[in-house]
Amino acid sequence: MLIDDSHQDVLLQFNAVTAELIAAEKAAGRPAGSVRLVAVSKTHPAERIRPLLVNGHRLFGENRVQEAQAKWPGLRQDFPDLELHLIGPLQTNKVREALALFDVIETVDRPKLATALAAEMQKCGRRPHCLIQVNTGAEPQKAGVLPDRADLFIIDCRDRLGLPIEGLMCIPPVDEDPSKHFALLSALADRHNLPMRSMGMSSDYVVAVAAGATHVRVGTAIFGRRS
């Protein structure tokens, strides 16, 4: 399968990020491959995603259900082993579509959404892994359960609703040291024996690796500025 030469920059940037990720794992004393790279392709067309798929990468993140519906069914036909994460806010009226399309939902952040997910999983029988988004900076404009409510929310999602909660995710405030936010998320995940920690983006994924991330979400450093 040929790759459009006009999108070769994506492959070069992806290789640079991968090399830095490997170096960060080594510097943190972690095994190679212990951190998975979620290539965040939101706002970028299928033509810019395909070079990475042809090159063998299979893990991607999208921000919106509707945008993902337009891009990924066709790509999945050609690459059925790809893994797609929802990393943006999920509205309850999009739960059915999200469960049909995504393999992991990283943004479970409120009781109403958790209840809707549990009910729809019961109906459709599909149970993608879920992560709870924690608003580690308690920012009013940002989604995520507040840290002081996270313990009870995790327990409620797992024990009462039976959701397949596998981990946590966060987006630190842009004007603060991300390491303290990553440490908070890791400690919370440890308390509940949650293996997945999705933290770190283009500007701070090296810091996240040192703090115990299992997944880093990198978009701009791979695909360039959003369209």
mmCIF file of C-alpha atoms in Angstrom:
data_model
loop_
_atom_site.group_PDB
_atom_site.id
_atom_site.type_symbol
_atom_site.label_atom_id
_atom_site.label_comp_id
_atom_site.label_asym_id
_atom_site.label_seq_id
_atom_site.Cartn_x
_atom_site.Cartn_y
_atom_site.Cartn_z
ATOM 1 C CA MET A 1 0.000 0.000 0.000
ATOM 2 C CA LEU A 2 1.531 3.289 -1.122
ATOM 3 C CA ILE A 3 1.898 6.313 1.164
ATOM 4 C CA ASP A 4 1.181 9.766 -0.195
ATOM 5 C CA ASP A 5 4.536 11.594 -0.178
ATOM 6 C CA SER A 6 2.781 14.790 0.955
ATOM 7 C CA HIS A 7 2.202 13.159 4.360
ATOM 8 C CA GLN A 8 5.722 11.763 4.918
ATOM 9 C CA ASP A 9 6.258 14.458 7.580
ATOM 10 C CA VAL A 10 3.858 12.556 9.847
ATOM 11 C CA LEU A 11 6.023 9.452 9.707
ATOM 12 C CA LEU A 12 9.214 11.411 10.389
ATOM 13 C CA GLN A 13 7.658 13.182 13.375
ATOM 14 C CA PHE A 14 6.218 9.927 14.691
ATOM 15 C CA ASN A 15 9.657 8.306 14.528
ATOM 16 C CA ALA A 16 11.156 11.232 16.453
ATOM 17 C CA VAL A 17 8.516 10.942 19.186
ATOM 18 C CA THR A 18 9.020 7.176 19.380
ATOM 19 C CA ALA A 19 12.778 7.611 19.780
ATOM 20 C CA GLU A 20 12.272 10.151 22.577
ATOM 21 C CA LEU A 21 9.767 7.853 24.261
ATOM 22 C CA ILE A 22 12.239 4.966 24.213
ATOM 23 C CA ALA A 23 14.928 7.245 25.684
ATOM 24 C CA ALA A 24 12.511 8.411 28.404
ATOM 25 C CA GLU A 25 11.695 4.808 29.340
ATOM 26 C CA LYS A 26 15.397 4.015 29.619
ATOM 27 C CA ALA A 27 16.107 7.133 31.688
ATOM 28 C CA ALA A 28 13.277 6.209 34.062
ATOM 29 C CA GLY A 29 14.568 2.655 34.424
ATOM 30 C CA ARG A 30 11.488 1.236 32.754
ATOM 31 C CA PRO A 31 11.391 -1.628 30.246
ATOM 32 C CA ALA A 32 11.241 -0.736 26.570
ATOM 33 C CA GLY A 33 7.659 -0.778 25.374
ATOM 34 C CA SER A 34 6.152 -0.310 28.831
ATOM 35 C CA VAL A 35 4.555 2.990 27.723
ATOM 36 C CA ARG A 36 2.090 2.901 24.839
ATOM 37 C CA LEU A 37 1.869 5.820 22.436
ATOM 38 C CA VAL A 38 -1.647 7.031 21.629
ATOM 39 C CA ALA A 39 -1.341 8.995 18.392
ATOM 40 C CA VAL A 40 -3.985 11.710 18.739
ATOM 41 C CA SER A 41 -5.417 12.261 15.289
ATOM 42 C CA LYS A 42 -8.289 14.597 16.120
ATOM 43 C CA THR A 43 -9.047 17.184 13.406
ATOM 44 C CA HIS A 44 -6.627 15.470 11.011
ATOM 45 C CA PRO A 45 -7.954 13.635 7.946
ATOM 46 C CA ALA A 46 -7.630 9.939 7.222
ATOM 47 C CA GLU A 47 -4.900 10.664 4.663
ATOM 48 C CA ARG A 48 -2.567 11.851 7.435
ATOM 49 C CA ILE A 49 -3.383 8.863 9.638
ATOM 50 C CA ARG A 50 -2.855 6.176 7.019
ATOM 51 C CA PRO A 51 0.988 6.477 6.849
ATOM 52 C CA LEU A 52 1.232 5.463 10.497
ATOM 53 C CA LEU A 53 -1.119 2.520 9.979
ATOM 54 C CA VAL A 54 0.872 1.354 6.957
ATOM 55 C CA ASN A 55 4.028 1.666 9.074
ATOM 56 C CA GLY A 56 2.530 -0.622 11.724
ATOM 57 C CA HIS A 57 1.220 1.718 14.411
ATOM 58 C CA ARG A 58 -2.206 0.711 15.668
ATOM 59 C CA LEU A 59 -3.107 2.915 18.666
ATOM 60 C CA PHE A 60 -4.945 6.207 18.093
ATOM 61 C CA GLY A 61 -7.017 8.756 19.991
ATOM 62 C CA GLU A 62 -9.962 10.853 18.876
ATOM 63 C CA ASN A 63 -11.720 13.684 20.667
ATOM 64 C CA ARG A 64 -15.231 13.596 19.201
ATOM 65 C CA VAL A 65 -17.583 10.747 18.395
ATOM 66 C CA GLN A 66 -19.002 12.372 15.273
ATOM 67 C CA GLU A 67 -15.579 13.093 13.772
ATOM 68 C CA ALA A 68 -14.400 9.571 14.520
ATOM 69 C CA GLN A 69 -17.488 8.101 12.872
ATOM 70 C CA ALA A 70 -16.563 9.894 9.654
ATOM 71 C CA LYS A 71 -12.945 8.657 9.584
ATOM 72 C CA TRP A 72 -12.427 5.367 11.321
ATOM 73 C CA PRO A 73 -14.877 2.777 9.941
ATOM 74 C CA GLY A 74 -13.117 2.954 6.565
ATOM 75 C CA LEU A 75 -9.662 2.783 8.134
ATOM 76 C CA ARG A 76 -10.726 -0.144 10.319
ATOM 77 C CA GLN A 77 -11.793 -2.090 7.226
ATOM 78 C CA ASP A 78 -8.197 -1.922 5.993
ATOM 79 C CA PHE A 79 -6.598 -2.283 9.456
ATOM 80 C CA PRO A 80 -8.997 -4.325 11.621
ATOM 81 C CA ASP A 81 -6.487 -4.718 14.464
ATOM 82 C CA LEU A 82 -6.293 -0.985 15.243
ATOM 83 C CA GLU A 83 -7.190 0.279 18.729
ATOM 84 C CA LEU A 84 -9.154 3.511 19.056
ATOM 85 C CA HIS A 85 -9.428 5.555 22.268
ATOM 86 C CA LEU A 86 -11.977 8.263 23.000
ATOM 87 C CA ILE A 87 -10.021 10.989 24.780
ATOM 88 C CA GLY A 88 -12.542 13.842 24.628
ATOM 89 C CA PRO A 89 -15.743 14.581 26.548
ATOM 90 C CA LEU A 90 -18.586 12.133 25.962
ATOM 91 C CA GLN A 91 -22.197 13.297 25.994
ATOM 92 C CA THR A 92 -24.761 10.805 27.237
ATOM 93 C CA ASN A 93 -26.694 10.991 23.940
ATOM 94 C CA LYS A 94 -23.582 9.679 22.138
ATOM 95 C CA VAL A 95 -22.957 6.676 24.398
ATOM 96 C CA ARG A 96 -24.381 4.091 21.988
ATOM 97 C CA GLU A 97 -22.245 5.348 19.104
ATOM 98 C CA ALA A 98 -19.158 5.568 21.315
ATOM 99 C CA LEU A 99 -19.484 1.979 22.504
ATOM 100 C CA ALA A 100 -19.849 0.759 18.932
ATOM 101 C CA LEU A 101 -16.799 2.660 17.679
ATOM 102 C CA PHE A 102 -14.174 2.905 20.427
ATOM 103 C CA ASP A 103 -12.072 0.226 22.080
ATOM 104 C CA VAL A 104 -11.266 2.328 25.155
ATOM 105 C CA ILE A 105 -13.190 5.268 26.645
ATOM 106 C CA GLU A 106 -10.797 7.424 28.668
ATOM 107 C CA THR A 107 -13.196 10.135 29.823
ATOM 108 C CA VAL A 108 -15.710 8.699 32.277
ATOM 109 C CA ASP A 109 -16.113 11.741 34.501
ATOM 110 C CA ARG A 110 -19.570 11.934 36.122
ATOM 111 C CA PRO A 111 -22.295 9.685 37.551
ATOM 112 C CA LYS A 112 -24.819 10.380 34.790
ATOM 113 C CA LEU A 113 -22.367 9.269 32.109
ATOM 114 C CA ALA A 114 -21.272 6.218 34.102
ATOM 115 C CA THR A 115 -24.905 5.139 34.530
ATOM 116 C CA ALA A 116 -25.601 5.606 30.813
ATOM 117 C CA LEU A 117 -22.524 3.587 29.864
ATOM 118 C CA ALA A 118 -23.478 0.740 32.193
ATOM 119 C CA ALA A 119 -27.024 0.608 30.825
ATOM 120 C CA GLU A 120 -25.914 0.633 27.186
ATOM 121 C CA MET A 121 -23.230 -2.013 27.807
ATOM 122 C CA GLN A 122 -25.936 -4.216 29.261
ATOM 123 C CA LYS A 123 -28.010 -3.763 26.099
ATOM 124 C CA CYS A 124 -25.334 -4.133 23.450
ATOM 125 C CA GLY A 125 -23.008 -6.592 25.166
ATOM 126 C CA ARG A 126 -19.895 -4.626 24.205
ATOM 127 C CA ARG A 127 -17.651 -3.640 27.125
ATOM 128 C CA PRO A 128 -14.700 -1.497 26.087
ATOM 129 C CA HIS A 129 -12.191 -0.692 28.805
ATOM 130 C CA CYS A 130 -12.956 2.554 30.631
ATOM 131 C CA LEU A 131 -10.739 5.118 32.324
ATOM 132 C CA ILE A 132 -11.938 7.719 34.790
ATOM 133 C CA GLN A 133 -10.861 11.263 34.016
ATOM 134 C CA VAL A 134 -9.630 13.104 37.101
ATOM 135 C CA ASN A 135 -9.538 16.903 37.155
ATOM 136 C CA THR A 136 -6.295 17.000 39.121
ATOM 137 C CA GLY A 137 -6.098 20.788 39.006
ATOM 138 C CA ALA A 138 -9.745 21.302 40.038
ATOM 139 C CA GLU A 139 -10.157 23.628 37.052
ATOM 140 C CA PRO A 140 -13.786 24.750 36.693
ATOM 141 C CA GLN A 141 -13.656 24.815 32.888
ATOM 142 C CA LYS A 142 -12.262 21.306 32.583
ATOM 143 C CA ALA A 143 -14.012 17.922 32.650
ATOM 144 C CA GLY A 144 -13.124 15.261 35.193
ATOM 145 C CA VAL A 145 -14.082 14.151 38.657
ATOM 146 C CA LEU A 146 -12.468 16.213 41.426
ATOM 147 C CA PRO A 147 -9.651 14.480 43.326
ATOM 148 C CA ASP A 148 -11.502 14.516 46.658
ATOM 149 C CA ARG A 149 -14.456 12.718 45.042
ATOM 150 C CA ALA A 150 -12.485 10.322 42.887
ATOM 151 C CA ASP A 151 -12.188 7.441 45.383
ATOM 152 C CA LEU A 152 -15.937 7.135 45.870
ATOM 153 C CA PHE A 153 -16.613 7.578 42.159
ATOM 154 C CA ILE A 154 -14.187 4.791 41.235
ATOM 155 C CA ILE A 155 -15.791 2.453 43.763
ATOM 156 C CA ASP A 156 -19.295 3.309 42.584
ATOM 157 C CA CYS A 157 -18.401 2.770 38.918
ATOM 158 C CA ARG A 158 -16.814 -0.600 39.569
ATOM 159 C CA ASP A 159 -18.887 -2.069 42.390
ATOM 160 C CA ARG A 160 -22.394 -0.735 41.853
ATOM 161 C CA LEU A 161 -22.446 -0.180 38.101
ATOM 162 C CA GLY A 162 -20.044 -2.939 37.126
ATOM 163 C CA LEU A 163 -18.145 -0.818 34.629
ATOM 164 C CA PRO A 164 -14.841 -2.233 33.316
ATOM 165 C CA ILE A 165 -12.717 0.494 34.928
ATOM 166 C CA GLU A 166 -9.081 -0.195 34.073
ATOM 167 C CA GLY A 167 -7.387 3.084 34.869
ATOM 168 C CA LEU A 168 -7.308 6.863 35.153
ATOM 169 C CA MET A 169 -6.462 9.803 32.917
ATOM 170 C CA CYS A 170 -5.714 13.479 33.515
ATOM 171 C CA ILE A 171 -4.847 16.718 31.742
ATOM 172 C CA PRO A 172 -2.770 18.951 34.054
ATOM 173 C CA PRO A 173 -3.212 22.742 34.076
ATOM 174 C CA VAL A 174 -1.070 24.322 31.380
ATOM 175 C CA ASP A 175 0.598 26.768 33.777
ATOM 176 C CA GLU A 176 1.644 24.285 36.466
ATOM 177 C CA ASP A 177 4.355 21.672 36.897
ATOM 178 C CA PRO A 178 2.719 18.528 35.510
ATOM 179 C CA SER A 179 4.749 16.158 37.679
ATOM 180 C CA LYS A 180 2.672 16.783 40.808
ATOM 181 C CA HIS A 181 -0.516 16.077 38.875
ATOM 182 C CA PHE A 182 0.924 12.875 37.448
ATOM 183 C CA ALA A 183 2.021 11.825 40.948
ATOM 184 C CA LEU A 184 -1.495 12.443 42.266
ATOM 185 C CA LEU A 185 -3.009 10.335 39.491
ATOM 186 C CA SER A 186 -0.530 7.503 39.989
ATOM 187 C CA ALA A 187 -1.156 7.415 43.744
ATOM 188 C CA LEU A 188 -4.908 7.279 43.170
ATOM 189 C CA ALA A 189 -4.504 4.476 40.633
ATOM 190 C CA ASP A 190 -2.300 2.550 43.069
ATOM 191 C CA ARG A 191 -4.929 2.802 45.811
ATOM 192 C CA HIS A 192 -7.469 1.116 43.581
ATOM 193 C CA ASN A 193 -5.129 -1.327 41.822
ATOM 194 C CA LEU A 194 -5.820 0.254 38.441
ATOM 195 C CA PRO A 195 -3.152 -0.654 35.868
ATOM 196 C CA MET A 196 -3.721 2.014 33.206
ATOM 197 C CA ARG A 197 -2.492 5.596 33.712
ATOM 198 C CA SER A 198 -3.109 7.819 30.688
ATOM 199 C CA MET A 199 -1.135 10.997 31.271
ATOM 200 C CA GLY A 200 1.226 13.160 29.286
ATOM 201 C CA MET A 201 0.773 14.948 25.976
ATOM 202 C CA SER A 202 3.073 16.538 23.377
ATOM 203 C CA SER A 203 4.589 19.023 25.829
ATOM 204 C CA ASP A 204 5.062 16.773 28.867
ATOM 205 C CA TYR A 205 5.025 13.087 27.909
ATOM 206 C CA VAL A 206 8.658 12.615 28.967
ATOM 207 C CA VAL A 207 7.729 13.811 32.470
ATOM 208 C CA ALA A 208 4.735 11.462 32.434
ATOM 209 C CA VAL A 209 6.932 8.452 31.629
ATOM 210 C CA ALA A 210 9.054 9.169 34.695
ATOM 211 C CA ALA A 211 5.860 9.423 36.789
ATOM 212 C CA GLY A 212 4.541 6.010 35.756
ATOM 213 C CA ALA A 213 2.358 6.631 32.699
ATOM 214 C CA THR A 214 1.282 3.536 30.810
ATOM 215 C CA HIS A 215 -0.197 5.587 27.951
ATOM 216 C CA VAL A 216 0.818 8.992 26.595
ATOM 217 C CA ARG A 217 -1.437 10.949 24.233
ATOM 218 C CA VAL A 218 0.605 12.770 21.602
ATOM 219 C CA GLY A 219 -1.002 14.742 18.796
ATOM 220 C CA THR A 220 0.712 17.989 17.793
ATOM 221 C CA ALA A 221 4.238 16.537 17.962
ATOM 222 C CA ILE A 222 3.196 13.861 15.445
ATOM 223 C CA PHE A 223 0.573 15.428 13.195
ATOM 224 C CA GLY A 224 1.423 19.107 13.523
ATOM 225 C CA ARG A 225 -0.996 21.882 14.422
ATOM 226 C CA ARG A 226 -4.685 21.106 14.339
ATOM 227 C CA SER A 227 -6.523 21.737 11.100
#
